[in-house]
Amino acid sequence: MYDGDPQNGIDGQVHCLDNTTRIPPDQGMWIYDLCLATKPKSTLEIGMAYGFSSLFFLAAIAKNQQGEHTTIDPFQKSYWHGIGLNQAIEHSPTLADRSTFRFIEDRSDRAATDLAREKQSFDIVFVDGNHRYDDILVDFYLYAQLTNVGGHIIFDDLWMNSVKTAVEFIRTNRRDFREVISSQANVRVFQKIGEDKRKWHEFSAFKVFSPTGSTK
Ligand SMILES: C[S@@+](CC[C@H](N)C(=O)[O-])C[C@H]1O[C@@H](n2cnc3c(N)ncnc32)[C@H](O)[C@@H]1O
């Protein structure tokens, strides 16, 4: 896939890739190594596209011989031809006769409510879906509640002001998360260290990144 070779869709047709929608290989290996180091029981990614990131999570499950991976993407079949889904089905390991992969064809905000009602929780959440500021913050707000204490939330695409601004809110306002330094310049990682015990009126001003790159 990294060579840009056309891939099979879930529709049985072969499709060209756009060569930009992907995490770079070193970032994928960093996710893989994080999974090997922390041995998550349950991982989740928001935004699948061609499934590059999914494959690193699934490879880690195969290596760890434990874990389950859930991916959420409302446009997987309608826009991405089910290429990521096809890859994940082909490469997800079966452990103890059970599939280790689950696909949810829905928006992340809606899926979060279903997952909460199912009492699901996750050790690693990779946020790489809709990259608007409010979508990222809503993803964080909802999936922070589904993240186990000790678990990690990873934000991709730190080159974007929307992501940088959401990260600033978390740094400034969410004492239940601590930032973890990573080797990857394009991601930010937070570890959940407790429950959200803020008072109802708490708010701290945070840095907003403007389109020109200046801050307020
Ligand atoms: C940058 S791509 C993901 C790339 C993928 N993580 C990878 O590394 O190969 C963003 C994805 O988010 C999906 N997306 C957009 N809005 C979404 C939403 N509200 N909930 C979940 N996924 C969404 C898009 O369909 C697209 O597949």
PDB file of N, CA and C in Angstrom, residues 61 65-68 92-101:
ATOM      1  N   ILE A  61      -1.708  -6.673  17.624  1.00  0.00           N
ATOM      2  CA  ILE A  61      -2.534  -7.729  18.244  1.00  0.00           C
ATOM      3  C   ILE A  61      -1.949  -9.095  17.912  1.00  0.00           C
ATOM      4  N   GLN A  65      -0.529 -11.336  20.723  1.00  0.00           N
ATOM      5  CA  GLN A  65      -1.454 -12.471  20.931  1.00  0.00           C
ATOM      6  C   GLN A  65      -2.541 -12.110  21.941  1.00  0.00           C
ATOM      7  N   GLN A  66      -2.919 -10.836  21.925  1.00  0.00           N
ATOM      8  CA  GLN A  66      -4.073 -10.392  22.707  1.00  0.00           C
ATOM      9  C   GLN A  66      -4.521  -9.037  22.188  1.00  0.00           C
ATOM     10  N   GLY A  67      -5.788  -8.733  22.452  1.00  0.00           N
ATOM     11  CA  GLY A  67      -6.313  -7.423  22.096  1.00  0.00           C
ATOM     12  C   GLY A  67      -7.461  -7.505  21.105  1.00  0.00           C
ATOM     13  N   GLU A  68      -8.172  -6.393  21.018  1.00  0.00           N
ATOM     14  CA  GLU A  68      -9.265  -6.232  20.046  1.00  0.00           C
ATOM     15  C   GLU A  68      -9.156  -4.825  19.496  1.00  0.00           C
ATOM     16  N   SER A  92      -6.707  -9.190  10.088  1.00  0.00           N
ATOM     17  CA  SER A  92      -6.948  -9.249  11.540  1.00  0.00           C
ATOM     18  C   SER A  92      -6.757 -10.676  12.031  1.00  0.00           C
ATOM     19  N   PRO A  93      -5.987 -10.829  13.090  1.00  0.00           N
ATOM     20  CA  PRO A  93      -5.777 -12.182  13.617  1.00  0.00           C
ATOM     21  C   PRO A  93      -7.035 -12.699  14.310  1.00  0.00           C
ATOM     22  N   THR A  94      -7.205 -13.997  14.283  1.00  0.00           N
ATOM     23  CA  THR A  94      -8.270 -14.633  15.066  1.00  0.00           C
ATOM     24  C   THR A  94      -7.620 -15.229  16.304  1.00  0.00           C
ATOM     25  N   LEU A  95      -8.103 -14.849  17.463  1.00  0.00           N
ATOM     26  CA  LEU A  95      -7.533 -15.369  18.712  1.00  0.00           C
ATOM     27  C   LEU A  95      -8.630 -16.093  19.477  1.00  0.00           C
ATOM     28  N   ALA A  96      -8.336 -17.281  19.922  1.00  0.00           N
ATOM     29  CA  ALA A  96      -9.312 -18.101  20.656  1.00  0.00           C
ATOM     30  C   ALA A  96     -10.637 -18.164  19.895  1.00  0.00           C
ATOM     31  N   ASP A  97     -10.528 -18.384  18.593  1.00  0.00           N
ATOM     32  CA  ASP A  97     -11.710 -18.524  17.729  1.00  0.00           C
ATOM     33  C   ASP A  97     -12.565 -17.264  17.633  1.00  0.00           C
ATOM     34  N   ARG A  98     -12.011 -16.135  18.094  1.00  0.00           N
ATOM     35  CA  ARG A  98     -12.797 -14.895  18.030  1.00  0.00           C
ATOM     36  C   ARG A  98     -12.105 -13.872  17.148  1.00  0.00           C
ATOM     37  N   SER A  99     -12.917 -13.137  16.388  1.00  0.00           N
ATOM     38  CA  SER A  99     -12.373 -12.049  15.589  1.00  0.00           C
ATOM     39  C   SER A  99     -11.829 -10.973  16.524  1.00  0.00           C
ATOM     40  N   THR A 100     -10.751 -10.336  16.116  1.00  0.00           N
ATOM     41  CA  THR A 100     -10.169  -9.278  16.951  1.00  0.00           C
ATOM     42  C   THR A 100     -10.465  -7.892  16.373  1.00  0.00           C
ATOM     43  N   PHE A 101     -11.307  -7.863  15.341  1.00  0.00           N
ATOM     44  CA  PHE A 101     -11.553  -6.593  14.653  1.00  0.00           C
ATOM     45  C   PHE A 101     -13.043  -6.299  14.584  1.00  0.00           C
TER      46      PHE A 101
END
